[in-house]
mmCIF file of C-alpha atoms in Angstrom:
data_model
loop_
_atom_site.group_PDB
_atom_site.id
_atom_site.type_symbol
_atom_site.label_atom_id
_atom_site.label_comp_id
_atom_site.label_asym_id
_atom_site.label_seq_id
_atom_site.Cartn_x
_atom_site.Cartn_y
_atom_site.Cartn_z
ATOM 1 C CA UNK Z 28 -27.006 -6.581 -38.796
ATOM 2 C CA UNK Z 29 -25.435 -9.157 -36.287
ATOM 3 C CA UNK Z 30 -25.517 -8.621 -32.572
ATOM 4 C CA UNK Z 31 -22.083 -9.292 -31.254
ATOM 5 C CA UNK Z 32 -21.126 -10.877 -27.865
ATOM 6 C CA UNK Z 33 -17.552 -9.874 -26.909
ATOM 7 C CA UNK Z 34 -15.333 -10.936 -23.787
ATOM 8 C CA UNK Z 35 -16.803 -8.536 -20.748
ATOM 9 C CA UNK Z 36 -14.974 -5.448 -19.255
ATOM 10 C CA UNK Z 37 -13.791 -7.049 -15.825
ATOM 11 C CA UNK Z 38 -13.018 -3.817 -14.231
ATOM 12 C CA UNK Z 39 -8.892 -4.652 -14.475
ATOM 13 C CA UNK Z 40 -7.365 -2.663 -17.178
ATOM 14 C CA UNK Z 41 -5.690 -5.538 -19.674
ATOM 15 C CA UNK Z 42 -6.203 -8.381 -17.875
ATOM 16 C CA UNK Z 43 -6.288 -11.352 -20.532
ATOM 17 C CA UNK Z 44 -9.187 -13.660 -19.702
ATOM 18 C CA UNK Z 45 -10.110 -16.870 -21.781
ATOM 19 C CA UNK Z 46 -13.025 -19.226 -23.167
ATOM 20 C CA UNK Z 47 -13.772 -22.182 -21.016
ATOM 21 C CA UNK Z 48 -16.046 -23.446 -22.927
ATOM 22 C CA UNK Z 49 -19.134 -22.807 -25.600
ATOM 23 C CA UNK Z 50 -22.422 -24.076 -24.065
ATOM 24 C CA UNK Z 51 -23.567 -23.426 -27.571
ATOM 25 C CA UNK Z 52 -22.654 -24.572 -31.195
ATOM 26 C CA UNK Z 53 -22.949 -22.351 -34.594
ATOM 27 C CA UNK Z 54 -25.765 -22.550 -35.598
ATOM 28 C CA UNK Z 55 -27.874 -23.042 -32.645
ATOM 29 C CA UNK Z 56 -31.240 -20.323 -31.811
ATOM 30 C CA UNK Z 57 -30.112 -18.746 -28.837
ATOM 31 C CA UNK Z 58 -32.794 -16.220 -26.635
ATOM 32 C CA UNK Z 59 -31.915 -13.130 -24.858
ATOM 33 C CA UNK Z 60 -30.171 -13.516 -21.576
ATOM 34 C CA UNK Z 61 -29.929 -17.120 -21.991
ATOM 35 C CA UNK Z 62 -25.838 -18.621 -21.213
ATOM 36 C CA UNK Z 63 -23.801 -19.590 -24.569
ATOM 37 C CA UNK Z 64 -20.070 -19.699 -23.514
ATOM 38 C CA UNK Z 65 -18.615 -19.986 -20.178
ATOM 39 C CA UNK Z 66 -15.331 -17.669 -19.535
ATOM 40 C CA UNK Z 67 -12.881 -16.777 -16.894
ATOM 41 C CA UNK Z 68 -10.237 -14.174 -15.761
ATOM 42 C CA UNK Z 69 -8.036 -14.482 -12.717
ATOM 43 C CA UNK Z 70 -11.239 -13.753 -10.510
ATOM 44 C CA UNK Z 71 -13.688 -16.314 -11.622
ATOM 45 C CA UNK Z 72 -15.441 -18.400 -13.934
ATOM 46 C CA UNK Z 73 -18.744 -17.392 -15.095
ATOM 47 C CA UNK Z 74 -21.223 -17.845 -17.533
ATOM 48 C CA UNK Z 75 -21.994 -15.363 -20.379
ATOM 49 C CA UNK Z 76 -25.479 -14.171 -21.781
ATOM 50 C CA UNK Z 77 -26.148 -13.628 -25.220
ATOM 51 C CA UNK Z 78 -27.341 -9.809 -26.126
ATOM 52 C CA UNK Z 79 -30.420 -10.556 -28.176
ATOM 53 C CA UNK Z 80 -32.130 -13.975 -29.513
ATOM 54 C CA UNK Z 81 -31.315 -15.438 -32.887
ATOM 55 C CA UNK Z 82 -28.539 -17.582 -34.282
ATOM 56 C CA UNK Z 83 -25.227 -18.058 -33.675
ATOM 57 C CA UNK Z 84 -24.129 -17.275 -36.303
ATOM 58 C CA UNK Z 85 -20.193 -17.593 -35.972
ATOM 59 C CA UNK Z 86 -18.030 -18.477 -33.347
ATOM 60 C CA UNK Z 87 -15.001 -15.833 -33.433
ATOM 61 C CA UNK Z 88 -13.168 -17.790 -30.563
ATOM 62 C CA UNK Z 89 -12.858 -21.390 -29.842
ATOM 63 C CA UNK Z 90 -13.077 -23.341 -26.601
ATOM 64 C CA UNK Z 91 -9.684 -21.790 -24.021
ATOM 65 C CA UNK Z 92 -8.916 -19.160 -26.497
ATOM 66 C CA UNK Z 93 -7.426 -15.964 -24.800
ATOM 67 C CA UNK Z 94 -9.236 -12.698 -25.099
ATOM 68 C CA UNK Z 95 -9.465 -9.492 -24.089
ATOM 69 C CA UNK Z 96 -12.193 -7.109 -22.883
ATOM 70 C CA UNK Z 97 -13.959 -6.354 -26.174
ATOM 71 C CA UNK Z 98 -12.722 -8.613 -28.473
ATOM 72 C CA UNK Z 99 -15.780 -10.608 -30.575
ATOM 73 C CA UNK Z 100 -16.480 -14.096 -28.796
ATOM 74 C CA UNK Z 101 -19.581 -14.469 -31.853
ATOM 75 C CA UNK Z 102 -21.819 -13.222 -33.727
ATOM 76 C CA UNK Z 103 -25.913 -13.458 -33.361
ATOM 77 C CA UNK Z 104 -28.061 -13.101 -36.564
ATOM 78 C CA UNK Z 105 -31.510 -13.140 -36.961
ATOM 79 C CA UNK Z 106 -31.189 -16.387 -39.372
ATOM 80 C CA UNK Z 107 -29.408 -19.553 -39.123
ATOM 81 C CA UNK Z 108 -26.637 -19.711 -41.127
ATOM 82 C CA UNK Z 109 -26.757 -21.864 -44.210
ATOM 83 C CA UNK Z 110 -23.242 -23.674 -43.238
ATOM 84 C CA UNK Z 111 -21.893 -24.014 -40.037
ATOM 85 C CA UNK Z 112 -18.210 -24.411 -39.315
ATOM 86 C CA UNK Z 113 -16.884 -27.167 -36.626
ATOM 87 C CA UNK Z 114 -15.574 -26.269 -33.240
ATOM 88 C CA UNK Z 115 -11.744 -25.893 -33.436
ATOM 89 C CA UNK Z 116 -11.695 -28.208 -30.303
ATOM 90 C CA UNK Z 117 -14.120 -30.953 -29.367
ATOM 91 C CA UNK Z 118 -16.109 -29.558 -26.742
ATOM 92 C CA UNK Z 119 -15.762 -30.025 -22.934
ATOM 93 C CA UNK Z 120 -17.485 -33.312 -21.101
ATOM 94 C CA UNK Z 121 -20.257 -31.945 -18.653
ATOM 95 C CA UNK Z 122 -18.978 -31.068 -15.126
ATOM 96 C CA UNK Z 123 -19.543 -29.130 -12.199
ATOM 97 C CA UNK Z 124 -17.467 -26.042 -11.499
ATOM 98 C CA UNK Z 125 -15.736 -27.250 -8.277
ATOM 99 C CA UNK Z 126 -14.943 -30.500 -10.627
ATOM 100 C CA UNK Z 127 -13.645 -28.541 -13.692
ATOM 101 C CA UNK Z 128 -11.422 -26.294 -11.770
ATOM 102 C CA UNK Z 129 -10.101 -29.372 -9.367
ATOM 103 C CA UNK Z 130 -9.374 -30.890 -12.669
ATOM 104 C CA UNK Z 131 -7.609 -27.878 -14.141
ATOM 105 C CA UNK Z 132 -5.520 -27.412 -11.370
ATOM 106 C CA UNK Z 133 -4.379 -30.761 -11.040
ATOM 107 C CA UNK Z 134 -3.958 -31.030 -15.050
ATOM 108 C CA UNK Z 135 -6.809 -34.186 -15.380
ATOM 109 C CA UNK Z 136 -8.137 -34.151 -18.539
ATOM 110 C CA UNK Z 137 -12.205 -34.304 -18.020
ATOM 111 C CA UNK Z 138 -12.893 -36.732 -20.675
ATOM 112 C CA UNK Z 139 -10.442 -39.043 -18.159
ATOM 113 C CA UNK Z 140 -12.665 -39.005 -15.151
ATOM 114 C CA UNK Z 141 -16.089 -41.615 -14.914
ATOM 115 C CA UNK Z 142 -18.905 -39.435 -14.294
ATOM 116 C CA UNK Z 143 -21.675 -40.302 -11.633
ATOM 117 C CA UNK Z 144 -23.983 -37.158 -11.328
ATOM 118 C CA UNK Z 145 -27.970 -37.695 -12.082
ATOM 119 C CA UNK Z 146 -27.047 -35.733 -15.617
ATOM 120 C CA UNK Z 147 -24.405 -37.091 -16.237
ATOM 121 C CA UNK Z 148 -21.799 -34.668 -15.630
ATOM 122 C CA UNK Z 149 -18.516 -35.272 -13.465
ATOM 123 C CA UNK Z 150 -18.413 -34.531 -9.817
ATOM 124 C CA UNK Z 151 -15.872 -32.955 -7.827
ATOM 125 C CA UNK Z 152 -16.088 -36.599 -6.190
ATOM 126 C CA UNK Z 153 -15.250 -38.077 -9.575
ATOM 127 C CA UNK Z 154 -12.064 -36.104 -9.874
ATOM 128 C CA UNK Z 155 -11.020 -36.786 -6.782
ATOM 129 C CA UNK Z 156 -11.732 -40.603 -7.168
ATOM 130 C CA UNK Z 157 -9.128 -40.337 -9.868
ATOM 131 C CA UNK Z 158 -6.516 -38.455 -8.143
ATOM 132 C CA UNK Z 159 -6.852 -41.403 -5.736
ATOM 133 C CA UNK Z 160 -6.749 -44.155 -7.767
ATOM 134 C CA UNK Z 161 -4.126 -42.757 -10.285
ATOM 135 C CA UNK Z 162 -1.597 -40.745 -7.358
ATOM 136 C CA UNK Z 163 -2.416 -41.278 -3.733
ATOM 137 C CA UNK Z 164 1.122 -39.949 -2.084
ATOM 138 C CA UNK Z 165 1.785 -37.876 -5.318
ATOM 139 C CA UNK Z 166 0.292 -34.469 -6.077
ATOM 140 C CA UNK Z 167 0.940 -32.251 -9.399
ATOM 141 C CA UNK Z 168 -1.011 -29.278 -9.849
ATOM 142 C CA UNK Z 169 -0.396 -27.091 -13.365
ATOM 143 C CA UNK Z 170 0.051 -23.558 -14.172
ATOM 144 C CA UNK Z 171 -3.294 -23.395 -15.746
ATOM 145 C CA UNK Z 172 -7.184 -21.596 -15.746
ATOM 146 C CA UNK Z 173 -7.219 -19.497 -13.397
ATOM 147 C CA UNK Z 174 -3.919 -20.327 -11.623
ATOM 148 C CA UNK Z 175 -2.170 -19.149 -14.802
ATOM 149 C CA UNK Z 176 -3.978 -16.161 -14.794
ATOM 150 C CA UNK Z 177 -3.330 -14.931 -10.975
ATOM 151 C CA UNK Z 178 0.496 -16.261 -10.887
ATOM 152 C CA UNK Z 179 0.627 -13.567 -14.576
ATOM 153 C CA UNK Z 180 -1.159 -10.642 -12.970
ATOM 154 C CA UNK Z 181 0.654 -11.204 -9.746
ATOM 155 C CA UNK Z 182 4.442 -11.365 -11.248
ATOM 156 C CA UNK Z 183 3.483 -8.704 -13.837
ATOM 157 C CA UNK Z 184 2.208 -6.689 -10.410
ATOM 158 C CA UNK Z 185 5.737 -7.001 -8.816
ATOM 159 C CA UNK Z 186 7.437 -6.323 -12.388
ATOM 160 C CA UNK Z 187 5.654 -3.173 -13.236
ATOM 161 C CA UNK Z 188 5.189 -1.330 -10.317
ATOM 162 C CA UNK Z 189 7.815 -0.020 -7.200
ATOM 163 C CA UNK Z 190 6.015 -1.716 -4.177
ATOM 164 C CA UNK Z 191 6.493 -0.547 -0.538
ATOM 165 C CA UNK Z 192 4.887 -2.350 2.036
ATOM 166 C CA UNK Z 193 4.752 -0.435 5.707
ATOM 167 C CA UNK Z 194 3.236 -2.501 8.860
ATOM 168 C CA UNK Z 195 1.809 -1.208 12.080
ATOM 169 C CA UNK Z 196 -0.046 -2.813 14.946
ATOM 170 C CA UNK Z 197 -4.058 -2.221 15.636
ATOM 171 C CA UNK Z 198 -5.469 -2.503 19.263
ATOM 172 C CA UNK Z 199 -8.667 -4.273 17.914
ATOM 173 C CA UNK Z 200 -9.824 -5.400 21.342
ATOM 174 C CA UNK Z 201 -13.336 -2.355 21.164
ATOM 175 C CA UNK Z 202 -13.606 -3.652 17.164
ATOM 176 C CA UNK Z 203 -13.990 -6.414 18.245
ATOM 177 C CA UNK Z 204 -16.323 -6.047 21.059
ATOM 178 C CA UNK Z 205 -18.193 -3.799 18.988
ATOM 179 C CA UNK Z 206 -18.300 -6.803 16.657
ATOM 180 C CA UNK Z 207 -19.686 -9.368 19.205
ATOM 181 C CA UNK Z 208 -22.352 -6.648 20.412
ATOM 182 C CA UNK Z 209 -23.689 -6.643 17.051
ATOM 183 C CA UNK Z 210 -23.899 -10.268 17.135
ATOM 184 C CA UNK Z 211 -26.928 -9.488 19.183
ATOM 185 C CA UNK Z 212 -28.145 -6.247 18.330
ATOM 186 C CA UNK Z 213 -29.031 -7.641 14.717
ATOM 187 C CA UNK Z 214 -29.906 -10.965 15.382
ATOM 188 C CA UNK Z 215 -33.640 -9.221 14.651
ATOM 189 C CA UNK Z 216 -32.296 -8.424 11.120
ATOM 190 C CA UNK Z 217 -30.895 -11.539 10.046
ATOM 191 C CA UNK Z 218 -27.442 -10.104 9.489
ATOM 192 C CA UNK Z 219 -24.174 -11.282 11.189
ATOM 193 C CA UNK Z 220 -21.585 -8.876 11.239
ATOM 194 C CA UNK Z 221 -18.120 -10.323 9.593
ATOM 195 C CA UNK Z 222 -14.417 -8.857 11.142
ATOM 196 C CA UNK Z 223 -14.238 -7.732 7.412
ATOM 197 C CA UNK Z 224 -17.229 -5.461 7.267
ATOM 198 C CA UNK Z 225 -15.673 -3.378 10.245
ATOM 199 C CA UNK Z 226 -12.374 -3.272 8.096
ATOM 200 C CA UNK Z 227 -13.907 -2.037 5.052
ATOM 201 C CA UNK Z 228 -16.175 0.600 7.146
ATOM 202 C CA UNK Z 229 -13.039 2.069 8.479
ATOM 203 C CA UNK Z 230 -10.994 1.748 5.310
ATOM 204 C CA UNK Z 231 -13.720 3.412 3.210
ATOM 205 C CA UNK Z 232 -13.410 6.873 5.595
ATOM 206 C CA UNK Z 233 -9.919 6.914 5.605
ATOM 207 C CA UNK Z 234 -9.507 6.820 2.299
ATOM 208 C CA UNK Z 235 -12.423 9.343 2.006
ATOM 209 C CA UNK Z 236 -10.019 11.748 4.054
ATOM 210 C CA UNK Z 237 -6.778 10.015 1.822
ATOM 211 C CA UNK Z 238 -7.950 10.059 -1.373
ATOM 212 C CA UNK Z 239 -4.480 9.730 -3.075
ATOM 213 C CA UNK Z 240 -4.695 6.252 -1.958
ATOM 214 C CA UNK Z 241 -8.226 5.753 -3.706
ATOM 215 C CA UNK Z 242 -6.626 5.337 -6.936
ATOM 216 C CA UNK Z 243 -6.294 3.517 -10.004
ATOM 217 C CA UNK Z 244 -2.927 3.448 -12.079
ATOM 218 C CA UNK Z 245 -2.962 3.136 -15.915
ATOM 219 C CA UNK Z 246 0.272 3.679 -17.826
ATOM 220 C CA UNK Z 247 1.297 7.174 -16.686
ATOM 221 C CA UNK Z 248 -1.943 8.491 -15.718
ATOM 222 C CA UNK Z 249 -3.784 8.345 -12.108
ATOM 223 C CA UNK Z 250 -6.816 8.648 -11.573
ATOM 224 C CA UNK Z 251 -7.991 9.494 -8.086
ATOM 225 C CA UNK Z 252 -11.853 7.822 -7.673
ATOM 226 C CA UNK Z 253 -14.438 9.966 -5.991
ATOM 227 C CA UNK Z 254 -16.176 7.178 -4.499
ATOM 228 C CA UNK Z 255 -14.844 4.519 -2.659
ATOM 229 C CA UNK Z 256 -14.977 0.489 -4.093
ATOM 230 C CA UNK Z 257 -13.792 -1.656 -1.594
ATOM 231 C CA UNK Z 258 -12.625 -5.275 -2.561
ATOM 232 C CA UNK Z 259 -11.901 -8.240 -0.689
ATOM 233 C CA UNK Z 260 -10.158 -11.235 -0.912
ATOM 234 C CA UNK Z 261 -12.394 -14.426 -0.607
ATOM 235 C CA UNK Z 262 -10.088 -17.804 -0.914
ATOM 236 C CA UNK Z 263 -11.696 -20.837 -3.184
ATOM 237 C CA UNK Z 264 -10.365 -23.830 -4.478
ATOM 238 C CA UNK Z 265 -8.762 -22.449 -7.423
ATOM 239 C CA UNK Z 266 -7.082 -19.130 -5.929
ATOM 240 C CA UNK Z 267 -8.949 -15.932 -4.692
ATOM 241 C CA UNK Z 268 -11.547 -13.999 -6.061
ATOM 242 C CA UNK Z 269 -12.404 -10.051 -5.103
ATOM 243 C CA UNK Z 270 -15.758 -9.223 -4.601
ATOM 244 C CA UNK Z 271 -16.339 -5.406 -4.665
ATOM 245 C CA UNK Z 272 -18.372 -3.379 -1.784
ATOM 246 C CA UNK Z 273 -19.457 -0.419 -3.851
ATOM 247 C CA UNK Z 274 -19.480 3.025 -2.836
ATOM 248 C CA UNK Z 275 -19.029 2.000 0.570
ATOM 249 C CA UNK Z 276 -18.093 5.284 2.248
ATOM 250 C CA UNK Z 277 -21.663 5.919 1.901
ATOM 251 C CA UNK Z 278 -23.160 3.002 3.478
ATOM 252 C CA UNK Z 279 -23.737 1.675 6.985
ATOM 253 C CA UNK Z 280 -22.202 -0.947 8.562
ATOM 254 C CA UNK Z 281 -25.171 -2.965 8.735
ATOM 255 C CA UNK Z 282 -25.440 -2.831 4.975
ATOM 256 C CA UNK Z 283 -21.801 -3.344 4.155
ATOM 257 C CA UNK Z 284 -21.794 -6.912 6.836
ATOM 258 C CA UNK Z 285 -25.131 -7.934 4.682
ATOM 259 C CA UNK Z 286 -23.303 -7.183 1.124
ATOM 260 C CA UNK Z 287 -20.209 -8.614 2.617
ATOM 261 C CA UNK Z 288 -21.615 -12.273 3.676
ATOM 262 C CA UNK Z 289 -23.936 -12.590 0.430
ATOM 263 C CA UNK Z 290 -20.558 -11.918 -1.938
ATOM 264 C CA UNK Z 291 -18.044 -14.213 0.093
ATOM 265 C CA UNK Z 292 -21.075 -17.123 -0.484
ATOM 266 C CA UNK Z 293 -21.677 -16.336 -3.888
ATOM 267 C CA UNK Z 294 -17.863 -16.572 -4.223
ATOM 268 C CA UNK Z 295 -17.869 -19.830 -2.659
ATOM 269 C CA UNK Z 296 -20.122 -21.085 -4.993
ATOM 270 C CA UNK Z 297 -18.386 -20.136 -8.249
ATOM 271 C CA UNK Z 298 -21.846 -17.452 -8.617
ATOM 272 C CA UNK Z 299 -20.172 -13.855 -8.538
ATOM 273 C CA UNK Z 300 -20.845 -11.841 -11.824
ATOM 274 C CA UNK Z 301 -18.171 -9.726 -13.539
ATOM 275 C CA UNK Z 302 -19.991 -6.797 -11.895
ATOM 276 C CA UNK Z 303 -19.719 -8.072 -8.859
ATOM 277 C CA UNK Z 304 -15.962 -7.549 -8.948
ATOM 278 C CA UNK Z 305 -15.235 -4.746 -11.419
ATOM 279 C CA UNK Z 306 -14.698 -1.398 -10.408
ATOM 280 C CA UNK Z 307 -12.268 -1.604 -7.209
ATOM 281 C CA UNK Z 308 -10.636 1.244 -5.531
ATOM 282 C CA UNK Z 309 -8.755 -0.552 -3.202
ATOM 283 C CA UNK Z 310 -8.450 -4.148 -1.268
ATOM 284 C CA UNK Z 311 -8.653 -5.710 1.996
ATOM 285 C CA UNK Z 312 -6.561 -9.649 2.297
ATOM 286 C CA UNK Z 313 -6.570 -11.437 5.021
ATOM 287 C CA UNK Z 314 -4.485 -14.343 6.599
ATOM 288 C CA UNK Z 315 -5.153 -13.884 9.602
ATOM 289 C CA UNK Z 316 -7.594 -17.444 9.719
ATOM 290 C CA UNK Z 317 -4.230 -19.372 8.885
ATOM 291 C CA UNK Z 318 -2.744 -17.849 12.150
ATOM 292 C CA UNK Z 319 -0.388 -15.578 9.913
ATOM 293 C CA UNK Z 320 0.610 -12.075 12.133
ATOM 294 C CA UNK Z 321 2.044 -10.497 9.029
ATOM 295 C CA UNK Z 322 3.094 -10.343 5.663
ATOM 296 C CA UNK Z 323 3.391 -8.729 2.270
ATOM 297 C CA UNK Z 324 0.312 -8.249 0.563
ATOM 298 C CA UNK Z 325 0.534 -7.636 -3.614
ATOM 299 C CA UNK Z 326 -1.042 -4.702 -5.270
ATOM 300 C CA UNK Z 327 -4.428 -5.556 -7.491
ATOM 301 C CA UNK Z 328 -3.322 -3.392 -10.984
ATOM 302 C CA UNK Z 329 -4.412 -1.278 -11.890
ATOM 303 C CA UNK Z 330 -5.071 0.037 -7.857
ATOM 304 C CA UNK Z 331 -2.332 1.304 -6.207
ATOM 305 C CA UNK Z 332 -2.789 0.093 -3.081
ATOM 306 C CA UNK Z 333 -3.564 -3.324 -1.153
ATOM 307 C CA UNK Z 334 -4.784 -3.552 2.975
ATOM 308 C CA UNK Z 335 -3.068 -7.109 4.481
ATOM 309 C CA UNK Z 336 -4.750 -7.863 7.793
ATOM 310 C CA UNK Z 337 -2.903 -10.575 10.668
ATOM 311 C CA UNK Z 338 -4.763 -12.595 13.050
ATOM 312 C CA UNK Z 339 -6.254 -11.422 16.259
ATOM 313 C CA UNK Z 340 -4.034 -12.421 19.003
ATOM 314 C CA UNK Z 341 -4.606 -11.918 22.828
ATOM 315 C CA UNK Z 342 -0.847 -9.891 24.344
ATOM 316 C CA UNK Z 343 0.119 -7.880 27.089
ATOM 317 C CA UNK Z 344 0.495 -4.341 25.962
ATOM 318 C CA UNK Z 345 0.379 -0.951 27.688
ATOM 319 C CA UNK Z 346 -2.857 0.825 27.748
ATOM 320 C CA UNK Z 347 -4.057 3.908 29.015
ATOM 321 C CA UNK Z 348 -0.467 3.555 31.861
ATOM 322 C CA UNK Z 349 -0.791 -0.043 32.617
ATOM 323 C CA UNK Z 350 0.141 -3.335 31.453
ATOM 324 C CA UNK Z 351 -2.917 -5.467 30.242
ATOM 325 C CA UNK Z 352 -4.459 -8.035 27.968
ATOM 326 C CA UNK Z 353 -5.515 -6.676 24.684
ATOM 327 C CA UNK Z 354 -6.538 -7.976 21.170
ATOM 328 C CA UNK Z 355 -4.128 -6.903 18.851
ATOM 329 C CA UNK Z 356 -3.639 -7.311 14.764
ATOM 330 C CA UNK Z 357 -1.101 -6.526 12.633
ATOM 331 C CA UNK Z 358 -1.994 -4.119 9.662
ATOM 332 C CA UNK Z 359 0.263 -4.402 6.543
ATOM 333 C CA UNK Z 360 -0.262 -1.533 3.528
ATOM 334 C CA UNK Z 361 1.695 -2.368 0.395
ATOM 335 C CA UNK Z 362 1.938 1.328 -1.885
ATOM 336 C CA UNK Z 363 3.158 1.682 -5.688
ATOM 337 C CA UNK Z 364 5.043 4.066 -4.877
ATOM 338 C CA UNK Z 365 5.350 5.303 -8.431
ATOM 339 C CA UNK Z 366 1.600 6.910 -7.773
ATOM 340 C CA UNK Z 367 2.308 8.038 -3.916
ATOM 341 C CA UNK Z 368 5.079 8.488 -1.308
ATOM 342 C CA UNK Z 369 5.253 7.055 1.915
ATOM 343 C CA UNK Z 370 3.962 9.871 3.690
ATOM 344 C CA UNK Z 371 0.479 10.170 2.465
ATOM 345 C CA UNK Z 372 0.696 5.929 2.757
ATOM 346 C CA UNK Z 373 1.539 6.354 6.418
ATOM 347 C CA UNK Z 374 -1.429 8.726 6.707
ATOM 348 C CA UNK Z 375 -3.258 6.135 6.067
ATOM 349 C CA UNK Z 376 -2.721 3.803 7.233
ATOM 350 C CA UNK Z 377 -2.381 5.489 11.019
ATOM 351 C CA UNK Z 378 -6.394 6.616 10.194
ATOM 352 C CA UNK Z 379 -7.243 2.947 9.433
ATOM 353 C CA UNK Z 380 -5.240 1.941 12.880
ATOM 354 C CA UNK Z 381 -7.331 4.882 14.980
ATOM 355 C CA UNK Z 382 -10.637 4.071 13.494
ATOM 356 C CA UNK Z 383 -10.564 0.385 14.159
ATOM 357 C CA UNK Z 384 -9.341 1.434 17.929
ATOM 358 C CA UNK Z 385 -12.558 3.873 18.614
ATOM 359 C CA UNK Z 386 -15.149 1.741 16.012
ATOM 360 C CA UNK Z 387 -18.103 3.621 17.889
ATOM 361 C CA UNK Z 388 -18.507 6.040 14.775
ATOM 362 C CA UNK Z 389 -19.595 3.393 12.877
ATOM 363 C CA UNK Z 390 -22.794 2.660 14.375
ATOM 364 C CA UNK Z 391 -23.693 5.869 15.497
#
């Protein structure tokens, strides 16, 4: 009986994803765990494995069909098939990732661009090259890959739900001390603590003590998580991903910084897998390296709520009777309220505030 590959659960409900590309044709002997088809959802691109050696026996969906989690993608048989069947499209020139999803979002078709890599495969400097040559002062970029994907799930976000965003400000001059400290502390371990590791440590316990706001939302069912899976919003070329820190009101800090920088590179190199980012209980964006104080941060469906974090700005403020210099950061939580009122949001969100102002918990 065939083994069949289908399009992987990505941790998101019904979030449509789609076939890049085949990296093999019907036909071709395939081994366990070796890459046939290359996919992507709003979070990434990524490479598929086939289930079990043999043949490919058919290919259920061509090259940037849209699927779901669980539909077929192909079949694998333990014999070659007698006839094989063309590709519905004419397969996609060689390129690197950063190339094929520079050329996506500018609309370039690949077969366009004059490679120059060693293999033969088109460069993100090839690309670019073009762009050049073809539209130096003129720039289109194209509702498509995984553009087209985020711009869906974010309108169908704001369509679907009833978001309420709240803001507050954090004193995060002892987070941040604490931060530099660690600098030090574990230069020994090779780990460099990031802003965001502190974030999700104090996150994860406050939704520990607010679980309503540890939830997932699907049709007219919540479900409240008993663990906490912490995402967070890493920015590449082609929109943001959302690496997940698992279970993370369990770990230490130490161990959430370490998880935290080996995701955000992976994300930077197109390498996250879909496990990597299934499974969230909540998120954690950022703006605050683009100088932004605050703003209105978009729920991740099926999770009900989103953490948006300002930048860290030096101000006057009153502390402890006096007027002095403190680091300060605006903290903006954006609710369905559909699966929670404000009250329970604002519970929250005023835990998150007092455990980033008295971070000594978190490395005791």
């Amino acid at each position: 009986m065939p083994t069949e590959l289908t399009f992987p659960d990505w941790g998101v409900g019904e979030e449509e994803g789609r076939v890049v590309r085949w990296l093999k044709r019907e036909g071709d002997r395939v081994s366990r765990g070796e890459p046939v088809a290359e996919i992507e959802s709003a979070k990434v691109t990524a490479e598929i494995e086939a289930p079990a050696s043999g043949f490919i026996s058919r290919i259920a969906m061509p090259d940037g069909a849209s699927a779901k989690a669980g539909d077929l993608l192909a079949a694998i048989g333990e014999k070659a098939p007698s006839h094989t069947s063309p590709p519905s499209q004419p397969y996609v020139p060689q390129a690197e990732p950063a190339a094929r999803r520079l050329a996506e979002a500018y609309g370039i078709d690949l077969s366009r661009v004059e490679a120059s890599g060693e293999q033969g495969e088109v460069t993100e400097a090839d690309v670019r090259r073009l762009l050049e040559e073809e539209a130096p002062e003129i720039r289109r970029a194209s509702l498509v890959g995984m553009r087209r994907t985020i711009a869906d799930r974010l309108y169908g976000s704001l369509q679907s739900t009833a978001q309420v965003t709240i803001t507050t400000e954090a004193d995060a001059t002892e987070s941040e001390r604490l931060r530099r400290d660690l600098v030090s502390r574990w230069r020994g371990e090779g780990v460099r603590p990031m802003a965001v590791a502190l974030l999700i440590k104090a996150s994860a316990r406050a939704l520990s003590e607010n679980p309503r706001l540890n939830a997932t939302m699907h049709g007219d069912a919540i479900a409240l998580h008993k663990h906490v899976n912490v995402g967070f919003a890493v920015g590449v070329e082609a929109g943001l991903v959302v690496p997940v820190i698992k279970l993370a009101e369990q770990k230490p800090l130490i161990d959430i910084s370490r998880e935290a920088r080996d995701l955000a590179t992976k994300a930077q190199r197109n390498h996250l897998s879909p496990g990597e980012m299934a499974d969230g209980t909540f998120t954690i964006t950022s703006m605050g390296v683009y100088d932004v104080d605050t703003f209105t941060p978009i729920t991740n469906p099926p999770q009900v709520a989103i953490l948006g974090t300002g930048r860290l700005v030096e101000k006057p403020v009153v502390h402890n009777g006096e007027i002095t210099k403190r680091s300060m950061m605006s903290l903006s939580l954006t609710f369905d309220h559909r699966a929670v009122d404000g009250v329970p949001a604002g519970q929250l969100l005023k835990a998150i505030k007092q455990y980033l102002e008295q971070p000594g918990w978190m490395v005791e």
